[in-house]
CSV table of C-alpha atoms in Angstrom, one decimal:
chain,number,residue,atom,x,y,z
E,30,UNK,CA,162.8,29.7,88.1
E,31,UNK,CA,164.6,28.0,91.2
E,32,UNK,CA,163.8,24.2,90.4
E,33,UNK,CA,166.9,22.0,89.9
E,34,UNK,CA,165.2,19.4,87.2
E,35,UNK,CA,165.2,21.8,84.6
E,36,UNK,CA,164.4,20.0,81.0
E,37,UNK,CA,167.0,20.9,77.9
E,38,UNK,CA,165.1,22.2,75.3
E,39,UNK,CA,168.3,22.8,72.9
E,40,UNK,CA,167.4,19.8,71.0
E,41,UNK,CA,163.7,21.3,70.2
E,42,UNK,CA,165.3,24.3,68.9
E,43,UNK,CA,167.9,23.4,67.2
E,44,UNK,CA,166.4,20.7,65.6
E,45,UNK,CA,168.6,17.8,67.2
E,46,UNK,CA,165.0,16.2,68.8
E,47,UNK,CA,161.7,15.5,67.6
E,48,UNK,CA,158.7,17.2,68.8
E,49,UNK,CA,156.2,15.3,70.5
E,50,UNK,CA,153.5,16.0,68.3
E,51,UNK,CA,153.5,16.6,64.8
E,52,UNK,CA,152.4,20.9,63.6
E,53,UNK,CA,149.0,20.8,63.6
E,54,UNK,CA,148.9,22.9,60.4
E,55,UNK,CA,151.9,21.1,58.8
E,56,UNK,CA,150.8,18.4,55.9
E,57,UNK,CA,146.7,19.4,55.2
E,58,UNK,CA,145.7,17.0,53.5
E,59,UNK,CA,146.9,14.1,55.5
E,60,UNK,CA,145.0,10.9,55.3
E,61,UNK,CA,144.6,10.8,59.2
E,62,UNK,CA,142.2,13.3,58.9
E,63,UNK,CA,139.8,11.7,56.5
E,64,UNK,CA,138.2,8.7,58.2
E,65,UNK,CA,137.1,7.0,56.1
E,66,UNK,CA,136.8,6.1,51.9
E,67,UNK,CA,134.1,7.4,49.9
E,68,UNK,CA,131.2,5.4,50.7
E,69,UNK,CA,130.5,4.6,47.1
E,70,UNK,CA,133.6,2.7,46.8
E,71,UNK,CA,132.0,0.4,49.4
E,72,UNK,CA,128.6,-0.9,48.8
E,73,UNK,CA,127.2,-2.7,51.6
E,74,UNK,CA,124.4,-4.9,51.2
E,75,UNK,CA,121.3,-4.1,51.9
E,76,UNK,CA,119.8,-4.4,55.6
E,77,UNK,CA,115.7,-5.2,56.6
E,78,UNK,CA,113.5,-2.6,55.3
E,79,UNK,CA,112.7,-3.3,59.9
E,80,UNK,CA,115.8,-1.3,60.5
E,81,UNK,CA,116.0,1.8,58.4
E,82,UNK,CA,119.4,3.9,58.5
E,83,UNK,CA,119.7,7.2,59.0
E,84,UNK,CA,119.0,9.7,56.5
E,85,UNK,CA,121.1,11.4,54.3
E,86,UNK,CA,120.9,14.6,53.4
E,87,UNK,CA,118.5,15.7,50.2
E,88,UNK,CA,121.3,17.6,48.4
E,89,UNK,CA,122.9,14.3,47.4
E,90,UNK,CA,120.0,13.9,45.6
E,91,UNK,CA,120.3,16.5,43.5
E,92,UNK,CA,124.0,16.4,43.0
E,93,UNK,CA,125.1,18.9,44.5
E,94,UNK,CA,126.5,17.7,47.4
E,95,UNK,CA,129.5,20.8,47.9
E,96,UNK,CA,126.6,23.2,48.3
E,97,UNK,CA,124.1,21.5,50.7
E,98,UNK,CA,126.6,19.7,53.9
E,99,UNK,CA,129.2,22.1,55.1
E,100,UNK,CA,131.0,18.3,55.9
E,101,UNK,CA,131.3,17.4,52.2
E,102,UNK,CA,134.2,19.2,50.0
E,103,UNK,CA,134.9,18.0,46.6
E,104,UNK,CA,137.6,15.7,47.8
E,105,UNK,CA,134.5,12.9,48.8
E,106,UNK,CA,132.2,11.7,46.3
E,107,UNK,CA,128.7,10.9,47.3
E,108,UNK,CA,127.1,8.3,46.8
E,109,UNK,CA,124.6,7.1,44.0
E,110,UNK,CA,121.0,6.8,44.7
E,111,UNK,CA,119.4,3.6,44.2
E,112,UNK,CA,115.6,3.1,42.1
E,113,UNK,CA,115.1,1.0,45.2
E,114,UNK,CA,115.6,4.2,47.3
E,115,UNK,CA,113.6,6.7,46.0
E,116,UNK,CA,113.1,9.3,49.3
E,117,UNK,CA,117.1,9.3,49.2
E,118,UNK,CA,117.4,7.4,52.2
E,119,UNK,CA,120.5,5.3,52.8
E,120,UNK,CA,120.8,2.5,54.6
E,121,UNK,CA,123.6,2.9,57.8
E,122,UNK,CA,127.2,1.9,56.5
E,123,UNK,CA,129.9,1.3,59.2
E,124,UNK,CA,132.9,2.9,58.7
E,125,UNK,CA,135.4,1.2,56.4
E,126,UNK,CA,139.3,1.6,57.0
E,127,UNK,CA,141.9,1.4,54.9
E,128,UNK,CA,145.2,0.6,55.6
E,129,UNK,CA,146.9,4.1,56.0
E,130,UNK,CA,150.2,4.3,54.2
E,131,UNK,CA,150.9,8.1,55.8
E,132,UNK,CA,150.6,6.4,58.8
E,133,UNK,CA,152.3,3.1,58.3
E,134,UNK,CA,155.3,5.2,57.0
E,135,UNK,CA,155.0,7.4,60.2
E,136,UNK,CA,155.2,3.8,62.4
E,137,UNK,CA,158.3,3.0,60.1
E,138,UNK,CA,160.1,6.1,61.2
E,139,UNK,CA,159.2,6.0,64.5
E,140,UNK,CA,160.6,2.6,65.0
E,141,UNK,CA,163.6,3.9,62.9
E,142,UNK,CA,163.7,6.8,65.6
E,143,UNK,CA,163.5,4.8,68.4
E,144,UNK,CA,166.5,2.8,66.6
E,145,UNK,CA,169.0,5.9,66.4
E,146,UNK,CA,168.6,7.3,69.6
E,147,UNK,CA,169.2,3.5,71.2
E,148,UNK,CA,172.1,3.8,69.5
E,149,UNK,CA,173.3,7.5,70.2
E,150,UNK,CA,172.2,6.4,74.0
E,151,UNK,CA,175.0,2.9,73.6
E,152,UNK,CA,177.6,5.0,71.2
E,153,UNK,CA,177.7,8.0,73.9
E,154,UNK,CA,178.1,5.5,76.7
E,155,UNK,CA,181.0,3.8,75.1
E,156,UNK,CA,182.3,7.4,74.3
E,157,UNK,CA,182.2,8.7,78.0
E,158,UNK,CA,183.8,5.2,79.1
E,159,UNK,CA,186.6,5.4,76.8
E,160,UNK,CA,186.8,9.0,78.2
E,161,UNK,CA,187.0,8.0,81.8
E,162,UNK,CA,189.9,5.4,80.8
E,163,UNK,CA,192.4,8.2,81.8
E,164,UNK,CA,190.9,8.5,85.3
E,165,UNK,CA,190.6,5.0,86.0
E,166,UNK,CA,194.0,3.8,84.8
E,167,UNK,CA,195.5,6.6,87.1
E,168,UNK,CA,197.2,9.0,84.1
E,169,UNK,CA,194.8,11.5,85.2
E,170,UNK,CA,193.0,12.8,88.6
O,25,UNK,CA,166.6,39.3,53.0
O,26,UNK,CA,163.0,38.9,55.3
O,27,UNK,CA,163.4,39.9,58.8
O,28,UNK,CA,159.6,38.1,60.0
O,29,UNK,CA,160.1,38.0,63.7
O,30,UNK,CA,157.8,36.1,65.8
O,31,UNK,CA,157.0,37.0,69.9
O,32,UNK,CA,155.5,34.0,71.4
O,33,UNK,CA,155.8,32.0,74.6
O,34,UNK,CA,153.0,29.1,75.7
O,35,UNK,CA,152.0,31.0,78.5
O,36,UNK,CA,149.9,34.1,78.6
O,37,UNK,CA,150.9,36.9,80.7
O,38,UNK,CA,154.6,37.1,80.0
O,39,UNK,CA,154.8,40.3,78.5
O,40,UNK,CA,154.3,39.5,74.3
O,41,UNK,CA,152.5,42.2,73.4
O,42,UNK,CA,153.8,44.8,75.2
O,43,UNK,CA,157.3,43.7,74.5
O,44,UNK,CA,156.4,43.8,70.9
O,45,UNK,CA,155.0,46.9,70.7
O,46,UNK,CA,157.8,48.3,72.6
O,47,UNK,CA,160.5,47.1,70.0
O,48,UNK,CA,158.8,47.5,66.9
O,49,UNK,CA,158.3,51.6,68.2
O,50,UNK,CA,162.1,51.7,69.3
O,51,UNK,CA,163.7,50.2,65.9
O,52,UNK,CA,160.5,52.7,63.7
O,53,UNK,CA,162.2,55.5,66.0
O,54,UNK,CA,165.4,55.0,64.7
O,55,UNK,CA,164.2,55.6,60.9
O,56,UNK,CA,163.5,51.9,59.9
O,57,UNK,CA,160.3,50.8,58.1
O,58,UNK,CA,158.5,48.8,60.8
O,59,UNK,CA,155.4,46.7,60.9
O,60,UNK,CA,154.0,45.1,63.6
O,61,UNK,CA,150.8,42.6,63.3
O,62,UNK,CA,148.6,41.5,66.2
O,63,UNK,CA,147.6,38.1,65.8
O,64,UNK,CA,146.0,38.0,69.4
O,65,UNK,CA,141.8,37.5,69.1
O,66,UNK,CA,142.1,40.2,72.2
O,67,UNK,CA,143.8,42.6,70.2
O,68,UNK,CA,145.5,44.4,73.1
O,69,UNK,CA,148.1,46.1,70.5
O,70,UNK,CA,145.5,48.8,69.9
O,71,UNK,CA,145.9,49.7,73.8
O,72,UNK,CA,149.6,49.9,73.2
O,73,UNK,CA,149.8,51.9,70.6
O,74,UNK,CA,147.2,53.6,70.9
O,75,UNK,CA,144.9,52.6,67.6
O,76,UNK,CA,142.0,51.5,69.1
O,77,UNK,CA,139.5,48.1,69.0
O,78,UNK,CA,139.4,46.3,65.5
O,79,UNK,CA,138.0,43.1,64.3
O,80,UNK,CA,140.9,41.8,62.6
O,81,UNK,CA,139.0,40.7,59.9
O,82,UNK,CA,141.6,41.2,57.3
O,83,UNK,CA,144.2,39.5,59.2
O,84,UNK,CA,141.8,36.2,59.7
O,85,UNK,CA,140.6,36.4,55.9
O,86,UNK,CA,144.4,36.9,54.8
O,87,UNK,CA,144.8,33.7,56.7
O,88,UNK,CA,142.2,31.7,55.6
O,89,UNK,CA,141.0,33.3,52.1
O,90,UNK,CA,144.4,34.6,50.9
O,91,UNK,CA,143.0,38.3,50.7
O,92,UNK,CA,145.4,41.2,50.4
O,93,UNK,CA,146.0,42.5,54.2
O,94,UNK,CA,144.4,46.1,55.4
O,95,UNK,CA,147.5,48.0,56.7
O,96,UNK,CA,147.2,50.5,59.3
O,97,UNK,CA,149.7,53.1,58.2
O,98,UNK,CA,151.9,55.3,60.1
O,99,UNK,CA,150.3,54.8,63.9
O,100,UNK,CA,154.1,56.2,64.6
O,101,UNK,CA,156.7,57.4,62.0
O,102,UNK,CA,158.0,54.0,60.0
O,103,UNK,CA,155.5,52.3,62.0
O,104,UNK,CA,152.3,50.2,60.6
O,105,UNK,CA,150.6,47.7,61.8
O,106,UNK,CA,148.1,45.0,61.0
O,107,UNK,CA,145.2,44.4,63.3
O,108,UNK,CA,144.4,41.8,65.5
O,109,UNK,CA,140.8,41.1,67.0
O,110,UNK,CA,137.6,38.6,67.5
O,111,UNK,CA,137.7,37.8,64.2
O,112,UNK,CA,140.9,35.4,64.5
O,113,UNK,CA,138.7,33.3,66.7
O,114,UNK,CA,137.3,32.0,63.4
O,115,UNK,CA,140.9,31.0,62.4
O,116,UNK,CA,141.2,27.8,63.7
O,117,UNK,CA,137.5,26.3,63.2
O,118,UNK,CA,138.0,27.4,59.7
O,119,UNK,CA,141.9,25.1,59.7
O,120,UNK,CA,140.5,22.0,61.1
O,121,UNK,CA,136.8,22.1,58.6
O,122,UNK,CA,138.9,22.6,55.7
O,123,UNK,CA,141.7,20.2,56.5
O,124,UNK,CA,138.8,17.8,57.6
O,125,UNK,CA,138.4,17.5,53.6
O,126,UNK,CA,142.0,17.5,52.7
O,127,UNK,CA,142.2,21.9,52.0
O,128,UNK,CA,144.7,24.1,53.0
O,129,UNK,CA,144.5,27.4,54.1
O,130,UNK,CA,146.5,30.1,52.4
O,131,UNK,CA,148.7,30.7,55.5
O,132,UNK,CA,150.2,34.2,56.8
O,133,UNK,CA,153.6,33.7,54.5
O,134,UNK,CA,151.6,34.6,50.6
O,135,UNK,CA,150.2,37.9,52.1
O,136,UNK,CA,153.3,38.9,53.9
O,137,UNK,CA,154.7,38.6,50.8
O,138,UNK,CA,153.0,41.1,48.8
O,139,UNK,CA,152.9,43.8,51.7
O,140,UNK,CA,155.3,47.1,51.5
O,141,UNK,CA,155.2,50.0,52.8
O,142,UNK,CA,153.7,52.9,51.6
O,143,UNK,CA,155.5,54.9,49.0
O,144,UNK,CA,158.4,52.7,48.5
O,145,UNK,CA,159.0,49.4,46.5
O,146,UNK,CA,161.0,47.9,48.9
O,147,UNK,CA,159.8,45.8,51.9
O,148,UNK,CA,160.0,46.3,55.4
O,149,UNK,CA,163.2,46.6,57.4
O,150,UNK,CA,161.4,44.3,60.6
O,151,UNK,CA,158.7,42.7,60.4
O,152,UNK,CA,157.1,41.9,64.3
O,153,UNK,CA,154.4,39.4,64.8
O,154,UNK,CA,152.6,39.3,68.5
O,155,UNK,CA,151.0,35.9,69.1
O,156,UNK,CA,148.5,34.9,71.2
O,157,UNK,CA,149.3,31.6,73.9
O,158,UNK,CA,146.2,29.6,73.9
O,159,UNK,CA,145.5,29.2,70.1
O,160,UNK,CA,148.1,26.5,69.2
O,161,UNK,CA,146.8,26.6,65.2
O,162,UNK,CA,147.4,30.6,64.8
O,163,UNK,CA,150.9,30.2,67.0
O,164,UNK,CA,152.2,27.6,64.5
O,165,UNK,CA,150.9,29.2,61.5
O,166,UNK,CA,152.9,32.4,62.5
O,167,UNK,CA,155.6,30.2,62.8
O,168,UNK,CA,155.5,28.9,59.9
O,169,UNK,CA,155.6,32.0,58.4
O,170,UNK,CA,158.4,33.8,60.5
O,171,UNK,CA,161.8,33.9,59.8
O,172,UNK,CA,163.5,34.4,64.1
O,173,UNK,CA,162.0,33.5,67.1
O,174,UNK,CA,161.5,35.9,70.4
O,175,UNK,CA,160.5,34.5,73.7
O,176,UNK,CA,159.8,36.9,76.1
O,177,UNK,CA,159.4,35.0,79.8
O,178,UNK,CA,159.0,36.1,83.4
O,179,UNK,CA,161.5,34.9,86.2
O,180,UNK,CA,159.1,32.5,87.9
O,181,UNK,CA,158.6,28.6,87.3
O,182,UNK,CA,155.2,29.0,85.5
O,183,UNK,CA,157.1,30.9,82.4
O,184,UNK,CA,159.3,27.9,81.9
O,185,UNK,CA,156.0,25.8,81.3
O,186,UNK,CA,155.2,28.3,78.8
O,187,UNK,CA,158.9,27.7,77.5
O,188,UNK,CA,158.4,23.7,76.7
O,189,UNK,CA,155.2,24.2,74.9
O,190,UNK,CA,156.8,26.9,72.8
O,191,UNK,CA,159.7,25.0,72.5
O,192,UNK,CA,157.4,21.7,71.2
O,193,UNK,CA,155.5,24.1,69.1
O,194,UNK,CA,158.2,25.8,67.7
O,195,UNK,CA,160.0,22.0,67.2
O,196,UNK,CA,156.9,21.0,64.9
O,197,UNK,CA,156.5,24.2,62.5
O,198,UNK,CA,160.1,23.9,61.8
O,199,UNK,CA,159.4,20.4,59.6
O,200,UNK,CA,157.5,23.0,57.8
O,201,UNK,CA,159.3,26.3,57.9
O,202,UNK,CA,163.0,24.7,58.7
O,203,UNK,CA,164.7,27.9,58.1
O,204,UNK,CA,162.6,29.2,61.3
O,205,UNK,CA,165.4,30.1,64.0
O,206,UNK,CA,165.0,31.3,68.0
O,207,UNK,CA,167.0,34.6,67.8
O,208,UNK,CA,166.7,34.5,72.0
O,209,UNK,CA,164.9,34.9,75.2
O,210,UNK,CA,164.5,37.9,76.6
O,211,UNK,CA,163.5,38.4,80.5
O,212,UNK,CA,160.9,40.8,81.1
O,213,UNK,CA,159.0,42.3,84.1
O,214,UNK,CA,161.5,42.3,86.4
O,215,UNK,CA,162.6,44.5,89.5
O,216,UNK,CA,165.4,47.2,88.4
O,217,UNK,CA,168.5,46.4,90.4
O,218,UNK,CA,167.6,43.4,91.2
O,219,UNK,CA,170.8,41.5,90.0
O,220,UNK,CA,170.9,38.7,91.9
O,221,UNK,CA,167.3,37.2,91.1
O,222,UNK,CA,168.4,38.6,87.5
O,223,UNK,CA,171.7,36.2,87.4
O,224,UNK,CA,170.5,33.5,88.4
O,225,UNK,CA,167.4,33.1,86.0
O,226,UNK,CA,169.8,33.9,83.4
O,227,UNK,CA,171.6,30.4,84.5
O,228,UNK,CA,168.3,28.7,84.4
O,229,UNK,CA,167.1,30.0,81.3
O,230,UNK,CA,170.8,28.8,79.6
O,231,UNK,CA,170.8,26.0,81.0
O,232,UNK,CA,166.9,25.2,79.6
O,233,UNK,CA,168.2,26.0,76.3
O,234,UNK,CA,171.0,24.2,75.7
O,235,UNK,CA,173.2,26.6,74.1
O,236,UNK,CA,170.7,26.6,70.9
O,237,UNK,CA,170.1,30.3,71.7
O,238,UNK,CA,171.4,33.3,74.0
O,239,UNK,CA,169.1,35.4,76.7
O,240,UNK,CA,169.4,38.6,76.3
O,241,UNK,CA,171.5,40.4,77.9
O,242,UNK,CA,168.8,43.2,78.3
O,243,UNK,CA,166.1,42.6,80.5
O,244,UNK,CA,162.7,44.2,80.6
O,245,UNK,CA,162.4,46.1,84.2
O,246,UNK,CA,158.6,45.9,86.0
O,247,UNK,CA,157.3,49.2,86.3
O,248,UNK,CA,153.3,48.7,87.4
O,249,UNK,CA,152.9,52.4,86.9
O,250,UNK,CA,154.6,53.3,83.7
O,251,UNK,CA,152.7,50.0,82.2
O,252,UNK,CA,149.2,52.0,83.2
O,253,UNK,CA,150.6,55.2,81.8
O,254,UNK,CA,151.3,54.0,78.9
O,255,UNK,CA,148.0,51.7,77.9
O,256,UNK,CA,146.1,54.1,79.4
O,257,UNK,CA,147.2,57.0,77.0
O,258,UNK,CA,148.4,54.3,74.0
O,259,UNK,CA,152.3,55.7,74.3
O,260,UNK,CA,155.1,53.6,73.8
O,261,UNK,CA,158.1,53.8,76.7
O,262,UNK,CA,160.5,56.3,74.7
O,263,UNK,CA,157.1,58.5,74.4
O,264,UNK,CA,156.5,58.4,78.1
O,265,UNK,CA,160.1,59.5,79.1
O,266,UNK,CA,159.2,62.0,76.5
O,267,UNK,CA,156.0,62.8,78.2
O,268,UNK,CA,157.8,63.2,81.3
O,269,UNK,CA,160.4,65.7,80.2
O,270,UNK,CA,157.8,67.8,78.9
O,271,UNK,CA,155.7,67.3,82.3
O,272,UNK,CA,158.8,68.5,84.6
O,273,UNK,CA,159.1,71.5,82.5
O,274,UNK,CA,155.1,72.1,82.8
O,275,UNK,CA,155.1,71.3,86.4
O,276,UNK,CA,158.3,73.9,87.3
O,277,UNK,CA,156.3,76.6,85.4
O,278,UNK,CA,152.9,75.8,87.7
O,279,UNK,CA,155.1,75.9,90.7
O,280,UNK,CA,156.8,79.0,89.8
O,281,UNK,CA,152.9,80.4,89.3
O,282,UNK,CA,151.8,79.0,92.7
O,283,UNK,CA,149.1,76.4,91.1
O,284,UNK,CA,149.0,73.1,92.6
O,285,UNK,CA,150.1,70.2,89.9
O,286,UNK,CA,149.0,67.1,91.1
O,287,UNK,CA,145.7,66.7,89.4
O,288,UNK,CA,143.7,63.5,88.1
O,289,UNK,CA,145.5,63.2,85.1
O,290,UNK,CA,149.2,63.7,86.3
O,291,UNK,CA,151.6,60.3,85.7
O,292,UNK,CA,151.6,57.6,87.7
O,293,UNK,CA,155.4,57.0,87.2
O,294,UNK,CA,158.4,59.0,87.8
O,295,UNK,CA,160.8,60.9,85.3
O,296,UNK,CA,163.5,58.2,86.5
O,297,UNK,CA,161.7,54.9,86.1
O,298,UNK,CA,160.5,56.0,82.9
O,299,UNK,CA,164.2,57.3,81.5
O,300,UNK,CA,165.1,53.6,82.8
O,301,UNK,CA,162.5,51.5,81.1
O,302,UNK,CA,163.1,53.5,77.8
O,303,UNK,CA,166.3,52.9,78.1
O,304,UNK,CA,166.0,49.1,78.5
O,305,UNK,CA,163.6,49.3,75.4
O,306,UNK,CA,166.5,50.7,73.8
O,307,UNK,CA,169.2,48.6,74.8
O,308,UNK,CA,167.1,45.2,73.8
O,309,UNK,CA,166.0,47.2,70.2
O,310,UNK,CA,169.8,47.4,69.7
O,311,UNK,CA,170.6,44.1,70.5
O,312,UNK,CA,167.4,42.3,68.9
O,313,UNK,CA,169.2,44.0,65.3
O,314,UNK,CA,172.5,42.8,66.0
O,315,UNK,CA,171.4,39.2,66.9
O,316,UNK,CA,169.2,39.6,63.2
O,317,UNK,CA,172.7,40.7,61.5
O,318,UNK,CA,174.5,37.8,62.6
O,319,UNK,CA,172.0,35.1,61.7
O,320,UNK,CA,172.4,36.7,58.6
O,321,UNK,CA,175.4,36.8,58.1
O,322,UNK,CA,175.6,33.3,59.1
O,323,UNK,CA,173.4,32.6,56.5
O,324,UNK,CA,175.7,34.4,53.6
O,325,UNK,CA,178.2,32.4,54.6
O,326,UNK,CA,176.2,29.2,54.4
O,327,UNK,CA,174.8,30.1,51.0
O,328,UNK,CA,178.7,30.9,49.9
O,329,UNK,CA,180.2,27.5,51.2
């Protein structure tokens, strides 16, 4: 431990900086973890019987999604069967996005972040000028 | 009031476990109720004190299920500990499927909360939790469920790489545990009497911390062959100096007899060396409870203004 750029982790510690990435345990059920809105929010119209999706699985069917997809949990509905669908195939549905709030307000205080330590960076500058004044009007060496 | 201390650094290698084991055996010697839980998948605690391989089943399903914890009583006087083992590989899959759907896992903190030790309706007097490097998941849910922070690290550049991700680790558990406070660093593994190289990585390390939290004034010497005689036989360094007293006395009685002493199963280490490392052990024990008493007394005087 001989190098001279050594980084100041005080500010980690003590609580004075941000990490650089958020606990990956902190906040569970964070929207930035769920991709996407229940599909049955969504429909979609139907595409060419010449381009069938991909198939979802049968326990949807039977309503009892929880038990069947080790994907599903009872936070995500599943979607209804159509009469038109009767093998409980789905047609494939993009991926819709929602604006994330969580992460919008993240962005926010980011920016708000970025703000206050512009600020510290000015304010201590001026500080450690008006320091120096001494020194360069000659009262002090 | 909980005394939940973490051992952790980002870098593997740096003397965790062994330091662990070494204090939570040095502060159960002195009469305290100690317990020490291995949250390592390798589960090298049972090699250190002696205990043997487990699973660490209960330890992962305390984690993820919220079941009550299996406690390994008295492996010394004062001294139990909780398991670590392969099973804490299934941590972390089971953290990002549940979260994935917008669960939580139980955590370390509920069962912590229920433990005591046997007999007695009071909790522990220490609490020691060893964590592994390269699962990020189980690091920050032990921080999130510790009260101090130890960092053991070695004198060479590498450590302080371990130091930032700790630090960044550490940095992110506190927006959930914000009470969570690095009690020090301690240096371990290094030559005895060798103050020079032991000065100046004291420097570095203050300087790298930024006054937010001492280094010890203790360090941890190296001793290759004490660190074999004690894994290799489970004892803990107060034992071996032990060991060793009792071996001088067996090996002037053998000479008196005319039998030759060196056999396959004599120590590695000498009577010295060992005295010395015990003693270091000592020394940091003492100082590790004294850095505790004034954080909490800090905190008595926070809670009274």
């Amino acid at each position: 431990m001989t190098s001279n750029a050594r980084p100041n982790l005080g500010g980690l510690f003590n609580g004075s900086t941000p990490p650089q990435q958020p606990s990956r345990i902190g906040d569970p059920a964070s929207p930035r973890l769920v991709t996407s809105v229940p599909i049955s929010e969504t429909p979609l119209p139907p595409r060419g019987s010449a381009s069938p999706g991909p198939t979802r699985p049968s326990a949807a069917k039977s309503g009892s999604a929880a038990s069947g997809s080790a994907t599903s949990g009872p936070a995500r509905s599943v979607p209804p069967q159509s009469k038109s669908d009767p093998g409980g195939r789905q047609q494939a549905q993009p991926e819709v996005h929602w604006a994330d709030p969580v992460g919008l307000v993240n962005q926010y205080f980011g920016l708000l972040r970025t703000l206050l330590d512009l600020n510290q960076q000015w304010a201590v500058a001026c500080a450690t000028a008006v320091a120096a004044l001494p020194r360069r009007v000659g009262l002090h060496r | 009031m909980r005394r939940v201390v973490a051992i952790a650094n980002g870098k593997g290698g740096v003397g965790k476990t062994t330091l662990a084991a070494g204090l939570a055996g040095q502060v159960a010697a002195t009469g305290q109720r100690v317990l020490i839980i291995d949250t390592d998948p390798q589960g090298n605690m049972g090699r250190d004190l002696g205990y043997g391989p487990q699973d660490g089943s209960s330890l992962g399903l305390a984690i993820t299920h919220g079941l009550p914890l299996d406690v390994i009583r008295d492996v010394r006087v004062g001294l139990d500990v909780i398991p670590g083992g392969p099973a804490l590989w299934d941590v972390a899959p089971a953290f990002t499927s549940r979260g994935a759907r917008g669960a939580s896992l139980p955590g370390l903190r509920p069962a912590l909360d229920k433990l005591q030790p046997a007999g007695t309706t009071a909790g522990y007097d220490l609490v020691l939790i060893d964590t592994p490097p390269g699962e990020p998941i189980l690091q920050e849910l032990v921080f999130a469920a510790a009260d101090y922070l130890i960092i053991p690290t070695r004198s060479d550049d590498a450590s302080l790489d371990g130091l930032v991700v700790v630090a960044q680790r550490f940095a992110a558990a506190r927006a959930m545990n914000p009470d969570l406070t690095l009690l020090g660093v301690a240096l371990f593994g290094v030559r005895a009497g060798s103050t020079r190289l032991i000065s100046r990585v004291r420097s570095a390390l203050e300087e790298t911390l930024g006054g937010a939290a001492p280094v010890f004034d203790t360090s941890i010497r190296y001793l290759e062959s004490a660190a074999v005689d004690m894994r290799s036989r489970g004892l803990l360094p107060y034992e071996l100096a032990e060991l060793h007293r009792g071996d001088k006395t067996r090996r002037i009685k053998q000479l008196r007899k005319g039998v030759k002493v060196d056999g396959e199963n004599s120590l590695l280490s000498r009577d010295s060396s060992a005295t010395g490392l015990a003693g270091d052990y000592a020394g940091f024990a003492a100082e590790v409870l004294a850095a505790i008493s004034v954080q909490e007394s800090r905190a008595r005087v926070e809670v009274a203004v």
